[in-house]
XYZ file of C-alpha atoms in Angstrom:
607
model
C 7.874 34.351 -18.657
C 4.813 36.488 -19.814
C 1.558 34.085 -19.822
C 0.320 32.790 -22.855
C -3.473 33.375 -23.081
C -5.617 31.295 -25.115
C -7.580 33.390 -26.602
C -4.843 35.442 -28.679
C -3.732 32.110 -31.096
C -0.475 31.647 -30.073
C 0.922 34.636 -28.917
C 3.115 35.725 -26.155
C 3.435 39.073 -24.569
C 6.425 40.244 -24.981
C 8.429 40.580 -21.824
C 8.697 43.343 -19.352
C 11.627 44.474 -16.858
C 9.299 42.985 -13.865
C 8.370 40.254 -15.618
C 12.012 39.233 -16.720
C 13.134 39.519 -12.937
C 9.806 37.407 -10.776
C 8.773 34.710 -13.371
C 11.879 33.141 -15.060
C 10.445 29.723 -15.346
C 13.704 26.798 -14.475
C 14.037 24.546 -17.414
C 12.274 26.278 -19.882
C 14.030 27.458 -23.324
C 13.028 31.112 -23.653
C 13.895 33.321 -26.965
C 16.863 36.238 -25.151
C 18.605 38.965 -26.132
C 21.773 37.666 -25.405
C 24.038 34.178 -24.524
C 24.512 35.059 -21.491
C 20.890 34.865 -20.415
C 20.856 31.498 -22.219
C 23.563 30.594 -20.332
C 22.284 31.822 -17.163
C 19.016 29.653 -17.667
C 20.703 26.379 -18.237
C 22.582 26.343 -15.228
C 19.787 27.598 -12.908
C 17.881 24.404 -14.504
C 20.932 22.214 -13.965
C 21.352 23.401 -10.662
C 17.914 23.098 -9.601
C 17.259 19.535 -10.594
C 20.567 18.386 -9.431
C 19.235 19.904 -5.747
C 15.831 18.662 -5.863
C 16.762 15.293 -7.177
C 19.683 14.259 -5.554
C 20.780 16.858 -2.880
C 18.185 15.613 -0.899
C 19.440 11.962 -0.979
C 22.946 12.495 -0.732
C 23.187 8.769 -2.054
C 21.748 7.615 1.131
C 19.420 4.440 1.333
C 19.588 1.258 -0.245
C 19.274 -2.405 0.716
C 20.886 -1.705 3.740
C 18.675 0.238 5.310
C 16.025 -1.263 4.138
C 17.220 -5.010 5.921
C 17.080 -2.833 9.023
C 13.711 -1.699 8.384
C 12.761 -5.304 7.658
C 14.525 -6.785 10.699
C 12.084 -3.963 12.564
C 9.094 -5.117 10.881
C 9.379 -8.873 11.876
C 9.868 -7.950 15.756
C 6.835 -5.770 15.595
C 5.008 -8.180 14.425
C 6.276 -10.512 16.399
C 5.667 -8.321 19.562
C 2.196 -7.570 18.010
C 0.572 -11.065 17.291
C 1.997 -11.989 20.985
C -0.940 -9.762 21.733
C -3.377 -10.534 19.145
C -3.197 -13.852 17.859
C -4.509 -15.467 21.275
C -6.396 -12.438 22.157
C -9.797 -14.114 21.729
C -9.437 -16.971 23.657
C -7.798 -14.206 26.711
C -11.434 -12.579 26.071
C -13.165 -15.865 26.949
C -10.833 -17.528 29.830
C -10.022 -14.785 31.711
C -11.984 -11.943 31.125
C -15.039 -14.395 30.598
C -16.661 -13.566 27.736
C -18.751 -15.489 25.455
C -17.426 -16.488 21.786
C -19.698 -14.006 20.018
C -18.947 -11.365 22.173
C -14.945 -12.335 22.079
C -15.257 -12.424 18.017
C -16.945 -9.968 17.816
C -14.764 -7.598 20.211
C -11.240 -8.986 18.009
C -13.299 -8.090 14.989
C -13.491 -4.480 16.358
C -10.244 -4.347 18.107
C -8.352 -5.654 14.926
C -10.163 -2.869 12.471
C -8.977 -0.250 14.815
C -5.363 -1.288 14.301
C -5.598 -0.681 10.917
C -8.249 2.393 11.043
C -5.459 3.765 13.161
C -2.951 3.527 10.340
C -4.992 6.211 8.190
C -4.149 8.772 11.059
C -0.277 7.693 10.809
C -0.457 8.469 6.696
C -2.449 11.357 7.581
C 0.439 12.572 9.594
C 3.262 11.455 7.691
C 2.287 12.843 4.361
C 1.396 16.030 5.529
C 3.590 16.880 8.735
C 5.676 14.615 10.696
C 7.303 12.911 7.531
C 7.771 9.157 7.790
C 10.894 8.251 10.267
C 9.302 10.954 13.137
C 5.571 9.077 12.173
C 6.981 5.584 12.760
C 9.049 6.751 15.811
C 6.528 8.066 17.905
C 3.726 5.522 17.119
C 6.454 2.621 18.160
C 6.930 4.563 21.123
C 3.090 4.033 21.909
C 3.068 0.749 20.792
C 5.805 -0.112 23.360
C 3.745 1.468 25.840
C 0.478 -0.171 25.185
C 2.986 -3.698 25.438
C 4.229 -2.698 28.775
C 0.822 -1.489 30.365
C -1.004 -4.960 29.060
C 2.130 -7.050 30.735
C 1.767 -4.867 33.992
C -2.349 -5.214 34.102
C -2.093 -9.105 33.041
C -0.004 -9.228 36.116
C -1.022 -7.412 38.759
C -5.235 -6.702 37.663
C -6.439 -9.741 35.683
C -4.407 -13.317 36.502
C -6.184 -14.078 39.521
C -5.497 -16.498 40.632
C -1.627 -17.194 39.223
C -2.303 -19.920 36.698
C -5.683 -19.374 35.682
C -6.943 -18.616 32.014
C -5.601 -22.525 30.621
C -8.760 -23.924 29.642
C -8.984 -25.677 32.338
C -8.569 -23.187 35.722
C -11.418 -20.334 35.756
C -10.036 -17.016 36.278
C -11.853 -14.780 38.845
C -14.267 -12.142 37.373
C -11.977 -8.800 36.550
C -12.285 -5.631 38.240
C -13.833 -2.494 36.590
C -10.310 -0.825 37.064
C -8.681 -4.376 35.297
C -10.780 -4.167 33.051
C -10.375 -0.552 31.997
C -6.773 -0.355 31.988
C -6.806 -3.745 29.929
C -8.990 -2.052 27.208
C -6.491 0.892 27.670
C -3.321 -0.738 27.000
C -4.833 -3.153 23.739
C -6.003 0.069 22.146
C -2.798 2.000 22.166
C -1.150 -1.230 21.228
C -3.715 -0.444 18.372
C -2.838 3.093 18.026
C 0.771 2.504 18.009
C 1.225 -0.540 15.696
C -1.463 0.875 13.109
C 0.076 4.368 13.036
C 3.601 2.677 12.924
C 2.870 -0.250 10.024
C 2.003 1.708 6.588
C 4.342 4.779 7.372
C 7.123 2.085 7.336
C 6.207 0.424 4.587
C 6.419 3.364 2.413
C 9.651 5.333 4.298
C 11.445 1.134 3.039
C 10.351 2.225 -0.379
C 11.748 5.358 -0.225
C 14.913 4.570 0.578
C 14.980 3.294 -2.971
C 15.077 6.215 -5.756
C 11.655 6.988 -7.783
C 12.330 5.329 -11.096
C 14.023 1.841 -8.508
C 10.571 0.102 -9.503
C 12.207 -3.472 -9.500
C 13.595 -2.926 -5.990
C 10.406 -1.320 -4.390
C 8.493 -4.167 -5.752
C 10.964 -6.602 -3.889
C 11.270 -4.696 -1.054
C 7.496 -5.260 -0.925
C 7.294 -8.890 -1.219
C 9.621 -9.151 1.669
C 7.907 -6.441 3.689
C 5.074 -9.097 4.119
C 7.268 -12.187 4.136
C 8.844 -10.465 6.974
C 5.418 -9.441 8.757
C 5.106 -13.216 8.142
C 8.364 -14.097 9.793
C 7.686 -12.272 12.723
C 4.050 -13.997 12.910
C 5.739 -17.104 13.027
C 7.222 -17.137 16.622
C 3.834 -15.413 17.604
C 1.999 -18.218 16.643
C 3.746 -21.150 17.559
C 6.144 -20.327 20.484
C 3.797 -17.235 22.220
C 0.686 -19.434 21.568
C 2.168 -22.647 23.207
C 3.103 -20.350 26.413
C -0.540 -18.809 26.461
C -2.436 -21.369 25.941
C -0.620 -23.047 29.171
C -2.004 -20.193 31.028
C 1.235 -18.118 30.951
C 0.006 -15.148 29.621
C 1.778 -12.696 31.266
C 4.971 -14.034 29.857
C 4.131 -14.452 26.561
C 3.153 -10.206 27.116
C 6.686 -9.828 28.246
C 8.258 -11.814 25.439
C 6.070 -9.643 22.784
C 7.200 -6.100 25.412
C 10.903 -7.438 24.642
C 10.866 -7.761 21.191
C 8.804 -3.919 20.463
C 11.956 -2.358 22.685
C 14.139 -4.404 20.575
C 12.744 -3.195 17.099
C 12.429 0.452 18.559
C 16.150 0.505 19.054
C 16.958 -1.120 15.533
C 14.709 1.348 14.084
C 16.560 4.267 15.645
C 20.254 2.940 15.038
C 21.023 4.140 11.560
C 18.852 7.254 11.869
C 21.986 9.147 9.466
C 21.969 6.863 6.999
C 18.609 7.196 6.162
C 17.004 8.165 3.012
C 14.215 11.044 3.763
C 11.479 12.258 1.921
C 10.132 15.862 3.088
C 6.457 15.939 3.792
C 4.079 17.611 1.475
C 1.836 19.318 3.288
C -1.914 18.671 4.327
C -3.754 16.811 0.524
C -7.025 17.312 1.804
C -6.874 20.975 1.365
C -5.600 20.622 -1.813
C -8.247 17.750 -2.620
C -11.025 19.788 -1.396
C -9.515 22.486 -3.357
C -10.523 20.896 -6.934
C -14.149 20.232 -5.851
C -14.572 23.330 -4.702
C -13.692 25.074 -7.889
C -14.892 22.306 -10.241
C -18.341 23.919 -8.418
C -17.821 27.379 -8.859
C -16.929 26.793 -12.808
C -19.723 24.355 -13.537
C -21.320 26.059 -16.251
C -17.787 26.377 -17.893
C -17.212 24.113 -21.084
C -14.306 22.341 -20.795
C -12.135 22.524 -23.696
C -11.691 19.502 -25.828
C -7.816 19.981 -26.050
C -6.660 19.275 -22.329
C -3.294 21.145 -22.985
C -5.730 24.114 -22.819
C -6.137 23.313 -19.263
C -3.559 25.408 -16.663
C -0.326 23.975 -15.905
C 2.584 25.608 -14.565
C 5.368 25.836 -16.969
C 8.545 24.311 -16.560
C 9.636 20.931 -14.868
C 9.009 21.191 -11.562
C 5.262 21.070 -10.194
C 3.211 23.708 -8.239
C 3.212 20.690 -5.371
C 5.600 20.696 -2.739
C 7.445 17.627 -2.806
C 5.363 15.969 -5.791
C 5.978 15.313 -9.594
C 3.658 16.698 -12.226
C 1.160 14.225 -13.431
C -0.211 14.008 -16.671
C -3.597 14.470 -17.320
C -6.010 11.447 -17.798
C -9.344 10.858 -19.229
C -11.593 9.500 -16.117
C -13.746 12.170 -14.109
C -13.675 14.827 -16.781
C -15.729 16.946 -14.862
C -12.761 17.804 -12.444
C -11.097 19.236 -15.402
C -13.054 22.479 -14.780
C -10.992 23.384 -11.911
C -8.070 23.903 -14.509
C -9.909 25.976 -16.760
C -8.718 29.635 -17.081
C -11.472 32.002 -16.874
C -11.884 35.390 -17.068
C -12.019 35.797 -13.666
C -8.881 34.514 -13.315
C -7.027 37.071 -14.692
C -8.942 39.793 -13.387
C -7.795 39.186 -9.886
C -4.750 40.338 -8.208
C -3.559 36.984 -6.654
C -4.100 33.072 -7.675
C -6.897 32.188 -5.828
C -6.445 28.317 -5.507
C -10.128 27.701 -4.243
C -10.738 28.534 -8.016
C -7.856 27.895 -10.000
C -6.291 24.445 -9.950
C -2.963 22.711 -11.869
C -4.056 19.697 -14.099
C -1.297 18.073 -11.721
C -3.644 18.890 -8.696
C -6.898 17.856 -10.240
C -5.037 14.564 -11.040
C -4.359 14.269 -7.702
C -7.777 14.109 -6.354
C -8.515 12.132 -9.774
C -6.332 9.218 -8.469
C -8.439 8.813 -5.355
C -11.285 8.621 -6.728
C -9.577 5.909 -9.530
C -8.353 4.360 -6.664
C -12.016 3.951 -4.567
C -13.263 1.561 -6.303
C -10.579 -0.743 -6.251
C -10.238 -0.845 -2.665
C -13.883 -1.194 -1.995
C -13.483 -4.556 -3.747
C -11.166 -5.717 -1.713
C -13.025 -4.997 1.872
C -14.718 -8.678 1.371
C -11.438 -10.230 0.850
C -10.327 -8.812 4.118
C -13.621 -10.300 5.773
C -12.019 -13.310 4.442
C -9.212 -12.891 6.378
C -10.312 -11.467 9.565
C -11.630 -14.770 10.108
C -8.163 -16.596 11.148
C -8.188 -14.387 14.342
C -11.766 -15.432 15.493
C -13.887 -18.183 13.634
C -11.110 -20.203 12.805
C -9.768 -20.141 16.434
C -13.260 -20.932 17.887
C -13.717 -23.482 15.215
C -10.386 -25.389 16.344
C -10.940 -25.065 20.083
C -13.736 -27.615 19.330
C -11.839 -29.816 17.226
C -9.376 -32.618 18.309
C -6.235 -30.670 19.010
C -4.474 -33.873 20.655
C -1.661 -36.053 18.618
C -0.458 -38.710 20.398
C 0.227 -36.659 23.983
C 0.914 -33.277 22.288
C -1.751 -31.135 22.738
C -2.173 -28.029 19.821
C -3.085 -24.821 20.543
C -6.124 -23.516 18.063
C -4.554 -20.352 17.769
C -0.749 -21.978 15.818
C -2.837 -23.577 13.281
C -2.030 -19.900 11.958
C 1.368 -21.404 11.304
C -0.132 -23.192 8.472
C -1.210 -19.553 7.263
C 2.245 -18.423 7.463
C 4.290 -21.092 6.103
C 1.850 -20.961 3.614
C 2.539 -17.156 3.081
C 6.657 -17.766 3.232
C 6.949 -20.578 0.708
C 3.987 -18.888 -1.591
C 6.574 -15.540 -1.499
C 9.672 -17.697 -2.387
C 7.774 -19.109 -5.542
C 6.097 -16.065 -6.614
C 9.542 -14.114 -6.535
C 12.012 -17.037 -7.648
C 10.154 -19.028 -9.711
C 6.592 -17.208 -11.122
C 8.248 -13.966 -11.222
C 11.128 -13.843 -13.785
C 9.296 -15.131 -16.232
C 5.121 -13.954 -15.734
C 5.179 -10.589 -14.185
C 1.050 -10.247 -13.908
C 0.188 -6.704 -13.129
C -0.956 -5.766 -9.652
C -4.300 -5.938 -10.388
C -4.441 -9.310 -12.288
C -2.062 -10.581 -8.372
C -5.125 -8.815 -6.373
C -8.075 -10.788 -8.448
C -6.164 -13.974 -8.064
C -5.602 -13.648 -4.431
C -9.412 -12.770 -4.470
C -10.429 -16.293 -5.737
C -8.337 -18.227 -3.781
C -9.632 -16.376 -0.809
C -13.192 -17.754 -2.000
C -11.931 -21.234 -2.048
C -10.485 -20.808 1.774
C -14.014 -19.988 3.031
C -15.309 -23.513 1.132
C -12.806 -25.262 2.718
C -13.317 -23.698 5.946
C -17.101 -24.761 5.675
C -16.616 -28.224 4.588
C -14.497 -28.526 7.481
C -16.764 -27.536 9.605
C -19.887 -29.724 8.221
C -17.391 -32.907 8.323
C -16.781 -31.268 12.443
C -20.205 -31.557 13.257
C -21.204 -34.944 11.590
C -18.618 -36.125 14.245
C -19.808 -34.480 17.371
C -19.932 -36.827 20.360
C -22.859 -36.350 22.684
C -21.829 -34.907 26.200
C -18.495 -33.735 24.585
C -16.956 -30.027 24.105
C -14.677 -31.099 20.960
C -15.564 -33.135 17.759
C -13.789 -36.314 17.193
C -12.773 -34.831 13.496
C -8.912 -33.841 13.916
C -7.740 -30.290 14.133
C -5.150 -31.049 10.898
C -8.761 -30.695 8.392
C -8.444 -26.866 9.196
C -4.656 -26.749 6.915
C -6.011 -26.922 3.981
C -8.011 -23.198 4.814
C -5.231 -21.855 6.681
C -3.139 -22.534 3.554
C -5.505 -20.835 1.099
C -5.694 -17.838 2.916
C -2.162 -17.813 3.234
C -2.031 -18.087 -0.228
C -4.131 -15.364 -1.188
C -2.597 -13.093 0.586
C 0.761 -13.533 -1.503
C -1.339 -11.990 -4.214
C -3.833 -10.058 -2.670
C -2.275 -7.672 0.129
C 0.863 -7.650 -1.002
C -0.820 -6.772 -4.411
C -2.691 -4.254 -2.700
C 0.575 -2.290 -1.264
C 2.706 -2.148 -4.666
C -0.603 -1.129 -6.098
C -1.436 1.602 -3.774
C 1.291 2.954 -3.323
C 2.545 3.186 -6.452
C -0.753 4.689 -8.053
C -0.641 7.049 -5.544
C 0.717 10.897 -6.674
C 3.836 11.676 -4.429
C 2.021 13.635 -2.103
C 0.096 10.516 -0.913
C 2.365 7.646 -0.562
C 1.705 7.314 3.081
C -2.360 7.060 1.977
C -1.485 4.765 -0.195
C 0.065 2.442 1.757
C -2.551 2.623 4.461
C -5.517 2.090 1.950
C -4.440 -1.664 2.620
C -5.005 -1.473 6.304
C -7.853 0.457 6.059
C -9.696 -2.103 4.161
C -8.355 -4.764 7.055
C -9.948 -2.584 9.147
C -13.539 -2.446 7.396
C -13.095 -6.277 6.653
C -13.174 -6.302 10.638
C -16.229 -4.242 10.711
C -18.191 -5.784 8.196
C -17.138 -9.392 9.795
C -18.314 -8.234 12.769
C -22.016 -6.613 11.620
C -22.379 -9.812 9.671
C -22.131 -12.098 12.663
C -24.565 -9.519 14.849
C -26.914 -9.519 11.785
C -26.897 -13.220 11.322
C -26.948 -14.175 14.669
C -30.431 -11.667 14.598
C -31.803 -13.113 12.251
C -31.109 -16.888 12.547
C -31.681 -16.758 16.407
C -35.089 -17.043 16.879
C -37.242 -19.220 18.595
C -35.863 -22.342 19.375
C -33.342 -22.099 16.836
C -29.787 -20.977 17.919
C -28.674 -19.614 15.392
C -25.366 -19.694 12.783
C -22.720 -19.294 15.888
C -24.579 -20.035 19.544
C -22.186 -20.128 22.103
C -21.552 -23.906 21.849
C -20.450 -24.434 18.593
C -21.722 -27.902 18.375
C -25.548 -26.720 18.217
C -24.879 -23.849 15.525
C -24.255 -23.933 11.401
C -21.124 -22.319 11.444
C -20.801 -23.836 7.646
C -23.387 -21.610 6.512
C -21.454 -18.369 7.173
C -18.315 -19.150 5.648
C -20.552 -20.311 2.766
C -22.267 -17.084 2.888
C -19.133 -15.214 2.964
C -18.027 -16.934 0.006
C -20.772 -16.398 -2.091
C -20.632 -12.814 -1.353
C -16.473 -12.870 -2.419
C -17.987 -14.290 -5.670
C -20.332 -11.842 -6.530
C -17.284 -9.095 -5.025
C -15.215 -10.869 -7.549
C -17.491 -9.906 -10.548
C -17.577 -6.152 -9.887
C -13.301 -6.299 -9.412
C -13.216 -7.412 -12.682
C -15.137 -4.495 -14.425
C -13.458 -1.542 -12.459
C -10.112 -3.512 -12.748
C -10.920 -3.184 -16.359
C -12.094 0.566 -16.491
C -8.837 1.398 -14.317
C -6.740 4.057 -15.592
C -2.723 3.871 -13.986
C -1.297 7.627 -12.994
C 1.188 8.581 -15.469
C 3.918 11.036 -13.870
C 5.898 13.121 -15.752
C 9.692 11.515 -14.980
C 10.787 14.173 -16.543
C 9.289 17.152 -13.977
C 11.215 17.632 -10.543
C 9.372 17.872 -7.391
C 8.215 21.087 -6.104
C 9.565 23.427 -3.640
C 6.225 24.463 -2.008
C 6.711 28.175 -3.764
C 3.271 29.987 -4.368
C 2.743 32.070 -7.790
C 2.488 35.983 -6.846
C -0.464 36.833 -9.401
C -3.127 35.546 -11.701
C -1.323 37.605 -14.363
C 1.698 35.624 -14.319
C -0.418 32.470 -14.987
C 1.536 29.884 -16.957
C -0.379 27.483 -19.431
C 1.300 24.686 -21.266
């Protein structure tokens, strides 16, 4: 169909013989000659949708599948937190580290995991597509499991039994130690590339408009990851903390081979979603000509603004999106110029679709959301190091049953399992609070965790006995922390993934997802320049600062309280760009696009 320019009021070109045969737009009701064109369009539409929307599918996916996926979530995690969950007291028994250094290195080690799971969305989205994405990176992952078992083994358990507490392990080699740092980073790699990219390929095998059933599948994505966690941190823990840490390796190498081979069973009956191509050209794309056409005024009517014609959108594999009114200025990419149409060919560093400017719009919407929530994930970080530290000086003995620091994460994740059940069964059919609202509350209750957690520890040292390692105060007065944060994150992360992913355009899902992890990962990073820059400041002198290496002469208290008080003032600035939040509105009614590039800036459509 001829272009409709705005400058002549209203009026279209009348069609010519090359026109009529390149630019027959699918769905769109054109003024013919004759029924048989009329005809002709209707069932080209038809046809079209019926391929893009459901040949694809061919009414694959569904709970089924998405059990499977589930069942494969819970034994990577598992397999995972075998690893992680003890890993800071393996940095300070055997490879004989100090507790700041061990924190600090878990801090570091956990925010690569989920740094890591920006380069499997990276991938997904815009090559591999999500089953090859989480296949390969769970092939890594069981190769990081199996190297760590191997070095445990044969490079760092010297002697056989050491690394309980109790039995000093000999200092590890250079090679140990190398090969150790190897094998925990691509269990890094493959577990952060792996978790996001199957988060999102569960979701998909649910249809677009399936919004009740993503939103489940969600829920039960984390009580899963919870599931999983729960062996990890009772069973694995009890083993390691004996000293048997090579088994407990084995147990966690068992149950990645395991969740591999689940993974790859139903491969057929899969529902796939073709990858979209590399965003960040298309991203860049907008800025680049919102530059060039700076000086151009926008027009006040955004249906001025170019837009392809017809339903499906100039994206491959994404649905049109309807313009918004945040970050005007990005609206100048879609204005038609002059220029435009004095070129031979669509130059798309100058020219961009209101669907792709919306695109870039929604990560930028999206930004400020997700810096709010990097303090939360400080908040969280602090189960896998402070927490643990904090317990291994507490009274861990009831009756003769001695408790490992590390399971008092079971708290955490019963905490998580029964919160799920209530928020699903009981909150949910009757108070459906929007994402945001779920993120804010998890955000508050997070602040309360770090109170308790420095109560605890004031009421820890007022019981310190002279000459002793561990308080006399009970390792039970750390539940009522592990079962805030457990808590929070009900509403908080799992908040976080139906929010991100479903404000993400189509062509970012994978991004979306990983946003969550990512701010894990900075919550790692920030935890662990917090404790560097305390420990600066408040170590001077005689003083010893916040967290010394013996707990008992430090004010642990004063960081969870300073954590807090920086959640609350976190909290303040959620609120106002929760408020000034604008959702993505797709157009349900477009189909997603086939990847085909307009020939010339002639043929230029403009709704």
């Amino acid at each position: 169909m001829a272009a409709m320019d705005p400058r002549n009021n209203g009026y279209v070109a009348p069609l010519n013989d090359k026109e009529r045969h390149e630019d027959i737009e699918v769905g769109e009701v054109v003024e013919v000659q004759d029924n048989q064109s009329v005809a002709s369009l209707k069932s080209n539409d038809s046809d079209l949708k019926k391929k893009t929307n459901d040949g694809d599918t061919k009414e694959k996916g569904g709970w089924t599948n998405a059990l499977i996926l589930l069942g494969n979530q819970g034994l990577a995690t598992l397999a995972f937190f075998g690893v992680g969950v003890n890993l800071v007291l393996f940095l300070t028994r055997v490879m004989g580290q100090g507790n700041a250094e061990a924190a600090n290195n878990v801090s570091k080690w956990t925010g690569t995991v989920y740094m890591f799971s920006l380069v499997g969305a990276f991938l997904s989205d815009s090559y591999w597509g999500r089953y090859l994405t989480c296949t390969i990176f769970q092939i890594i992952f069981v190769l990081g499991v199996s190297l760590l078992s191997f070095t445990s083994w044969f490079f760092l358990i010297k002697p056989k039994g050491c690394g309980d507490g109790n039995f000093t392990c000999d200092p590890p080699s250079s090679l140990g130690v190398g090969i150790f740092y190897l094998s925990v980073y691509l269990v890094a790699f493959g577990y952060g590339g792996h978790q996001p990219t199957l988060a999102t390929f569960g979701a998909d095998q649910f249809g677009d408009n399936d919004k009740t059933s993503k939103a489940a599948f969600f829920s039960y994505f984390y009580f899963a990851l919870n599931v999983g966690s729960l062996f990890s941190n009772t069973i694995l823990v009890y083993f390691e903390d004996k000293g048997l840490w090579t088994l407990g390796f084995l147990v966690s190498l068992g149950a990645a081979i395991i969740a591999l081979a689940a993974f790859l069973g139903p491969t057929k009956r899969y529902r796939y979603v073709k990858p979209c191509g590399n965003p960040l050209p298309r991203v860049a794309q907008v800025f680049v000509a919102t530059a060039r056409k700076w000086s151009v005024v926008r027009p006040e009517n955004h249906q001025e603004l170019y837009e392809v014609e017809g339903p499906e959108s100039a994206i491959k594999g994404s649905r049109k999106i309807f313009h918004s009114s945040k970050f005007l200025f990005l609206d100048r990419a879609a204005v038609i110029t002059d220029d435009d149409r004095s070129g031979t060919r669509n130059n798309a560093w100058r020219l961009c679709s209101v669907t792709q400017v919306e695109e870039a719009k929604c990560v930028m919407k999206m930004l400020p959301i997700w810096l709010c929530t990097i303090i939360y994930s400080v908040i969280f970080t602090q189960m896998a190091s402070l927490f643990v530290e904090q317990g291994d000086v507490m009274n861990a003995s009831i009756g003769k049953f001695h408790i490992p620091a590390a399971s008092m994460s079971v708290f955490d994740i019963c905490s998580v399992l029964i919160s799920t059940g209530i928020y699903r069964h009981v909150i949910f059919p009757y108070v459906r609070p929007t994402e945001l609202m779920r993120m804010g509350i998890g955000l508050i209750i997070g602040i309360m965790a770090m109170v308790a957690a420095g109560l605890t520890e004031i009421q820890r040292l007022r019981r310190i006995v002279p000459g002793q390692a561990e308080s006399e105060l009970t390792i039970l007065w750390q539940i009522p922390q592990y079962v805030l944060v457990g808590a929070s994150e009900v509403f908080m992360y799992v908040g976080q993934l139906e929010f991100f992913n479903g404000q993400s355009p189509d062509g970012l899902k994978n991004l979306g997802s990983s946003l969550c992890m990512a701010s894990m990962a900075l919550g790692n990073y920030v935890s662990s320049m917090m404790v560097n820059i305390v420990m600066a400041i408040t170590a001077r002198g005689k003083s010893h600062g916040w967290i010394p290496e013996d707990l008992n002469e430090g004010h642990m208290d004063r960081f969870y309280f300073l954590i807090a008080v920086l959640a609350a003032i976190d909290f303040v600035f959620y609120l106002v760009f929760a408020k000034w939040y604008q959702p993505i509105s797709h157009d349900e009614d477009s189909i997603k696009g086939t990847g085909v590039k307009r020939k010339a800036i002639s043929e230029l459509d403009q709704v």
